[in-house]
Coordinates of C-alpha atoms and ligand atoms in Angstrom, one line a residue:
X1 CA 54.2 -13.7 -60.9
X2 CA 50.9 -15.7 -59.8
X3 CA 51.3 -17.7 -57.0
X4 CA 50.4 -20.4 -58.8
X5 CA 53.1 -20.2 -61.2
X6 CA 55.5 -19.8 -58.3
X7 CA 58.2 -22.7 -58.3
X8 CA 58.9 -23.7 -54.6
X9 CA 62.6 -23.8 -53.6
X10 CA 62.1 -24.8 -50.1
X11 CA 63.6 -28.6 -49.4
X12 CA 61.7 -31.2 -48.8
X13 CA 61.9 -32.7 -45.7
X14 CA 60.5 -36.2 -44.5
X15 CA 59.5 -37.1 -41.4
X16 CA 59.0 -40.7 -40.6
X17 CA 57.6 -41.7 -36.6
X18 CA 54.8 -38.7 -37.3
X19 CA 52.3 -40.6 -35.7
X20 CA 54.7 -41.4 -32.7
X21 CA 55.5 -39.2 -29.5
X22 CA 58.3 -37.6 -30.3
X23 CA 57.7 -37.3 -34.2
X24 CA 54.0 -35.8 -33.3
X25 CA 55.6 -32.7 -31.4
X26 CA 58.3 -32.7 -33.7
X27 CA 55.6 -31.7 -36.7
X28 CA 54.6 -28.9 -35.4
X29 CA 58.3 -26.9 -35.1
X30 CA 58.8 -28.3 -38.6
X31 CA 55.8 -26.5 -39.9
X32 CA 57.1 -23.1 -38.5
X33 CA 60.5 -23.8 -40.6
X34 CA 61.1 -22.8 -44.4
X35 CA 60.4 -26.3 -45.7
X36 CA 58.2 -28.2 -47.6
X37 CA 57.3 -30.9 -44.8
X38 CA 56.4 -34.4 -46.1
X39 CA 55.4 -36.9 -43.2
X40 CA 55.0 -40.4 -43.6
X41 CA 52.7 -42.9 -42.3
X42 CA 50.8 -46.5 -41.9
X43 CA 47.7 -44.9 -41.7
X44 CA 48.1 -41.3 -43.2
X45 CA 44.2 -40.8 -42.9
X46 CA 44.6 -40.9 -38.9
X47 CA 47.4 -38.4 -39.4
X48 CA 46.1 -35.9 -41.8
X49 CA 44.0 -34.1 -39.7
X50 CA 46.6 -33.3 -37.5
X51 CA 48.8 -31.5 -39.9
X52 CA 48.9 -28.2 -41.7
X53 CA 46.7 -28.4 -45.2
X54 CA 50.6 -27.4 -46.6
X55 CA 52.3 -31.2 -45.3
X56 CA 52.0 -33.8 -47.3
X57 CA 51.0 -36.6 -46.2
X58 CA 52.2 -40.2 -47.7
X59 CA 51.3 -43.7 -46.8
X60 CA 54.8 -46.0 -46.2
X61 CA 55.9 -49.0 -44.1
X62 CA 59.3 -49.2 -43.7
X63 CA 59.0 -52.8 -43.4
X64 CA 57.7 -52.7 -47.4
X65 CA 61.2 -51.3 -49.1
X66 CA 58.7 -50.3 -52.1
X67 CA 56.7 -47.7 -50.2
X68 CA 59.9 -46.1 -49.7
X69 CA 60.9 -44.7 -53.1
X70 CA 58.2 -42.6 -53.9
X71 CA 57.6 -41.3 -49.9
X72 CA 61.7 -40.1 -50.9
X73 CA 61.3 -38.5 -54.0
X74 CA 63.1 -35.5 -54.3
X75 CA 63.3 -35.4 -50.4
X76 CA 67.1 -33.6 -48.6
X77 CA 66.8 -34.5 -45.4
X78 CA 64.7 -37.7 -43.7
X79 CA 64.1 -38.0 -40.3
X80 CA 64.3 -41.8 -39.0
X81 CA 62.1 -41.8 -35.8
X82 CA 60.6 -45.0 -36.1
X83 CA 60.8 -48.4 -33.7
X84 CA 58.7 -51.7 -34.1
X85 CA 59.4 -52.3 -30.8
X86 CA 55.7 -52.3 -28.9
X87 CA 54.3 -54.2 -32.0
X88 CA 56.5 -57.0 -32.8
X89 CA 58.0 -60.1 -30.9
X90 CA 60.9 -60.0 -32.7
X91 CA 61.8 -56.4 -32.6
X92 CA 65.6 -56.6 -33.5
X93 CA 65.1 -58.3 -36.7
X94 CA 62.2 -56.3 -37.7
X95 CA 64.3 -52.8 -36.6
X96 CA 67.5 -54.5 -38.9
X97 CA 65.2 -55.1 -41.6
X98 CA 63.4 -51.6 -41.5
X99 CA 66.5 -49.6 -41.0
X100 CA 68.2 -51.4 -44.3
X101 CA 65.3 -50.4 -46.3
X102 CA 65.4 -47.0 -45.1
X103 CA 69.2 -46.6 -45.2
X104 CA 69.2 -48.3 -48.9
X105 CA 65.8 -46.3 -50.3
X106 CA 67.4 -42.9 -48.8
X107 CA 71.0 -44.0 -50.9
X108 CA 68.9 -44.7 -54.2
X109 CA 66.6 -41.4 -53.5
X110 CA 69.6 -38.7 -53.3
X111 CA 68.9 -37.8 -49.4
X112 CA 71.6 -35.6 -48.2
X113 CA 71.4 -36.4 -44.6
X114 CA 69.8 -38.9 -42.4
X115 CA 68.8 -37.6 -38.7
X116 CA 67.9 -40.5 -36.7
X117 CA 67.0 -40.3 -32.8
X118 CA 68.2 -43.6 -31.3
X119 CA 69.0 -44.9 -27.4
X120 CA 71.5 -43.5 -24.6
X121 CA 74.1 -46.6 -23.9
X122 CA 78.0 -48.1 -23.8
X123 CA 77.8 -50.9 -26.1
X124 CA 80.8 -52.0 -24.1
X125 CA 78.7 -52.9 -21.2
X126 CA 77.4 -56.0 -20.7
X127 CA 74.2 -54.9 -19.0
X128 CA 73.5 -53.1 -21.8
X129 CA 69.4 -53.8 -22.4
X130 CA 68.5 -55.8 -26.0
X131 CA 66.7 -52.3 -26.7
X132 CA 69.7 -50.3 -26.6
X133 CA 71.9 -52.6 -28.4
X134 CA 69.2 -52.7 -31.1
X135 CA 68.8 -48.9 -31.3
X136 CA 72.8 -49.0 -31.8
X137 CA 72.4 -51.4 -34.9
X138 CA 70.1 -49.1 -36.3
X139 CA 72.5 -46.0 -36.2
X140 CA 75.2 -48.5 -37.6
X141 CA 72.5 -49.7 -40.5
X142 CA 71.8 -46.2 -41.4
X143 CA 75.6 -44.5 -41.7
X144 CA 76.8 -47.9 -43.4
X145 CA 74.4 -45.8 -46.5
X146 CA 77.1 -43.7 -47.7
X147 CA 74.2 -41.4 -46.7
X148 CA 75.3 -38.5 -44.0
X149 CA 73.9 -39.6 -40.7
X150 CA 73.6 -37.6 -37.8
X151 CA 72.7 -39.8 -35.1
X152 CA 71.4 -38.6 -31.1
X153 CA 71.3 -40.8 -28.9
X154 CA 68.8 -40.1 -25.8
X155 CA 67.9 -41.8 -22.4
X156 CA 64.6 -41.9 -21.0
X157 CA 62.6 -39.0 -22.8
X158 CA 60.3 -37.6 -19.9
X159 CA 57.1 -35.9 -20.6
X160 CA 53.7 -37.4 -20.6
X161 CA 53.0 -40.2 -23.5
X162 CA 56.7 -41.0 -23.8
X163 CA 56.3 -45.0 -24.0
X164 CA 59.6 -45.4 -22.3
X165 CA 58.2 -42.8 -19.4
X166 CA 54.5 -44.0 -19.6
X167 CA 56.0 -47.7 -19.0
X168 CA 57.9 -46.9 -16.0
X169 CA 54.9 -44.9 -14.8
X170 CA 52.7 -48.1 -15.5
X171 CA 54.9 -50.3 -13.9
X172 CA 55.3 -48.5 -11.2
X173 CA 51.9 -47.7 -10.6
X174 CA 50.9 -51.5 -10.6
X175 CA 53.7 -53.2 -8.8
X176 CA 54.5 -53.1 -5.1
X177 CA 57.3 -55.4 -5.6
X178 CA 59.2 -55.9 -9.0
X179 CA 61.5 -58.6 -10.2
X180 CA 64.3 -56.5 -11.7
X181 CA 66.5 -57.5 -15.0
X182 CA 70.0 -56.1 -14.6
X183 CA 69.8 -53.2 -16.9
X184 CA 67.7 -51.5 -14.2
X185 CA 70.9 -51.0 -12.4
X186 CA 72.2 -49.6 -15.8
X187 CA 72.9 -45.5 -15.2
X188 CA 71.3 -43.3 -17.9
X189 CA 70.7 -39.5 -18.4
X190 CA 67.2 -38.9 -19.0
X191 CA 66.3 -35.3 -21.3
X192 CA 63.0 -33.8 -21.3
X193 CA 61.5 -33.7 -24.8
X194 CA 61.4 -30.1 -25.5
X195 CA 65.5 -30.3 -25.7
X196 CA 65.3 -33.7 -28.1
X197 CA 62.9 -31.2 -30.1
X198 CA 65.5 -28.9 -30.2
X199 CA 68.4 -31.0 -31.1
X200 CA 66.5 -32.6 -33.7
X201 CA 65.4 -29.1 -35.6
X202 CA 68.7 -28.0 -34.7
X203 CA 70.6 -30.6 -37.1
X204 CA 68.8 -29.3 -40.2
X205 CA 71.5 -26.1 -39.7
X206 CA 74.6 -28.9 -39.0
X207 CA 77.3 -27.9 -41.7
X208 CA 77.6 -31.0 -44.0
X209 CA 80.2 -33.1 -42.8
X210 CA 80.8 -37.0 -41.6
X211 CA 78.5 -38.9 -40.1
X212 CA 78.1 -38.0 -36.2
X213 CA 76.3 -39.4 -33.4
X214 CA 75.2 -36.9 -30.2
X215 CA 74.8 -38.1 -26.8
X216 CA 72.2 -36.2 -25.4
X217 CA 71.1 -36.0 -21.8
X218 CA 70.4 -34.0 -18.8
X219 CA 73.6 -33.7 -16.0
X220 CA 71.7 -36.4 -13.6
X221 CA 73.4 -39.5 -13.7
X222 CA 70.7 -42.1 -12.6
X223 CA 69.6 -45.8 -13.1
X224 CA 66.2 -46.8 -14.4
X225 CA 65.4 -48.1 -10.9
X226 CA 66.3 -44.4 -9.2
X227 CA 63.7 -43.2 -11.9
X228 CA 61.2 -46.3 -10.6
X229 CA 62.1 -45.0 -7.1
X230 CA 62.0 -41.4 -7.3
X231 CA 58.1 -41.7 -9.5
X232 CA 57.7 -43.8 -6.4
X233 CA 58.6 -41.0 -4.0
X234 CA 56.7 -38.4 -5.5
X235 CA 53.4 -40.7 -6.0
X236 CA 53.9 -41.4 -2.2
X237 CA 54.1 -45.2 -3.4
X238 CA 55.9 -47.9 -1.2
X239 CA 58.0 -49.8 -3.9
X240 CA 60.1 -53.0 -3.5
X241 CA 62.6 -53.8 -6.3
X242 CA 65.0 -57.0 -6.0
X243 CA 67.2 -57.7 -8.4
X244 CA 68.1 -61.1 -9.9
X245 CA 70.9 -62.4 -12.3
X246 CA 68.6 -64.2 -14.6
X247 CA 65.4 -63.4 -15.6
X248 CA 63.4 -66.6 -17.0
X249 CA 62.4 -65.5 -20.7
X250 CA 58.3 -65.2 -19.8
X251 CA 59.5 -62.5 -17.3
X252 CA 62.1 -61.0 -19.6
X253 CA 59.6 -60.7 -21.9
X254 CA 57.2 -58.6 -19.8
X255 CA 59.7 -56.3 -18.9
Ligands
NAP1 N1 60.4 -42.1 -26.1 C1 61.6 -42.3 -25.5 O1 61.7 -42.3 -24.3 C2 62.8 -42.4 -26.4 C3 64.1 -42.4 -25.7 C4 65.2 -42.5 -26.5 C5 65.1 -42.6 -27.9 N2 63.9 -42.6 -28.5 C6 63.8 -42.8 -29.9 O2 63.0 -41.9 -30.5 C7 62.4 -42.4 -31.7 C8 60.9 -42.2 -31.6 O3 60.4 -42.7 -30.4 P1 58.9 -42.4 -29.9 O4 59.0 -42.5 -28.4 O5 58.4 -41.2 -30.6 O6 58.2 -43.7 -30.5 P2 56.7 -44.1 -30.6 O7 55.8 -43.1 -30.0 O8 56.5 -45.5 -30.2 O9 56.4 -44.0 -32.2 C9 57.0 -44.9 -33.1 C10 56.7 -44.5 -34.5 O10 57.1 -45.5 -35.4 C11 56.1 -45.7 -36.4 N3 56.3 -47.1 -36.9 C12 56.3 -48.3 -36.3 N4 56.4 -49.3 -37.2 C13 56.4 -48.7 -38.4 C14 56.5 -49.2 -39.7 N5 56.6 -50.5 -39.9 N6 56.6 -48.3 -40.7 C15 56.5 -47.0 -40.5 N7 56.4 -46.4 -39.3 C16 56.4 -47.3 -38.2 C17 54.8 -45.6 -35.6 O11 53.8 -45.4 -36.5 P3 52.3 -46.1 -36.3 O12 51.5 -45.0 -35.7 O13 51.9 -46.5 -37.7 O14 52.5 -47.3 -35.4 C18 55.2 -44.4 -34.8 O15 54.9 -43.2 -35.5 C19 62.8 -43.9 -31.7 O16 63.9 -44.2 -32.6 C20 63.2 -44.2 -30.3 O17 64.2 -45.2 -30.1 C21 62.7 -42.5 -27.7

């Protein structure tokens, strides 16, 4: 038969977050798999060049619920690796409001499974940072569906360009004495971002089955100030970090 005339029976696979650091690396094991890969994006002419002639491309905002339907036509599996949180001031409602569109245009488009990489945390602790209990929400948004939802949830990716990694670096960098919040004192497991590459392509092979959330993390047990301390170490950097119970909001916002 000409190729042409060839019918493809490889699933179709979006990934949302392309242009983002973990969603960039991600695109290139998900070329190498038996898939039709379909990436979406804000600004899909900055992105095309950096994919296979083979992915599609599609423009979608998850903040415009219409943009959704036809980025999910016919798609089995959608990755969810999107956060608003560097570009908005009011990231918790914008990530509610992106994650319902998402979880309801997935429902309406017949995805079979959701795969969404969220945060690392106990939502039973108090310290628990805005960020994390946000990231939570999301995971909660997205099973609530109907659609299957395998959720991992990840501490401090390391590896350079990682915004959580690159802002600990900054901050670090800059500040010979820093005004903590108390989720600094909050322990974590940071994971280097080949593994969350390979949990992530791993979960296209998961047997169907409920909804389930991996947490994923290296053995270390450490807070975000060890990290600030031990990038302080290693830079040969003299750091200073008092704590305090109650940030005013100007400083909790620049943290
Ligand atoms: N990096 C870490 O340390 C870390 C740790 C734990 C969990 N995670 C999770 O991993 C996921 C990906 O993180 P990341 O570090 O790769 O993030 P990132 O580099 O900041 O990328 C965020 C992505 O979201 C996209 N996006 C933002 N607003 C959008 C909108 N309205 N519509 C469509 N796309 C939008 C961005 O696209 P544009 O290019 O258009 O802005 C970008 O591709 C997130 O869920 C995050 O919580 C990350």
């Amino acid at each position: 038969m000409p190729d042409n005339l060839k019918v493809s029976t490889a699933p179709t696979i979006l990934l949302t977050g392309a242009s983002g650091y973990v969603g960039g690396r991600l695109i290139k094991l998900l070329e190498q798999q038996p898939i039709q890969l379909r990436c979406l994006a804000r600004n899909p002419e900055k992105l095309r060049p950096l994919v296979k002639d083979s992915t599609e491309v599609v423009r979608g905002d998850v903040l415009e619920a219409q943009s959704l339907d036809e980025a999910l036509k016919g798609v089995s599996t959608a990755y969810y690796l999107v956060h608003l949180m560097s570009g908005s001031h009011d990231f918790e409602k914008q990530d509610r409001e992106a994650a319902v569109n998402f979880a309801q245009a997935s429902k309406r488009a017949g995805v079979q499974r959701i795969i969404y990489l969220g945060g690392l945390g106990d939502d039973s602790d108090p310290a628990l940072s805005p960020h994390l209990r946000s990231r939570h929400e999301v995971g909660e948004i997205l099973k609530d569906s109907g659609v299957e939802t395998i959720e991992f949830r990840a501490g401090m990716v390391i590896g350079a360009g990682s915004l959580s990694y690159q802002l600990m670096k900054s901050l670090t960098d800059r500040l010979p004495v820093m005004l903590c919040p108390r989720w600094l004192a909050t322990p974590t497991q940071p994971i280097a971002v080949d593994d969350v590459l390979e949990y992530l392509i791993a979960a296209l092979d998961l047997p169907k089955g409920e909804n389930r959330i991996f947490e994923i993390g290296s053995p270390d047990v450490v807070t975000y100030a060890d990290l600030i301390r031990e990038y302080a170490r290693q830079q040969g950097l003299r750091r200073w970090l008092i704590f305090v119970p109650v940030l005013t909001p100007y400083l909790s916002g620049l943290w």
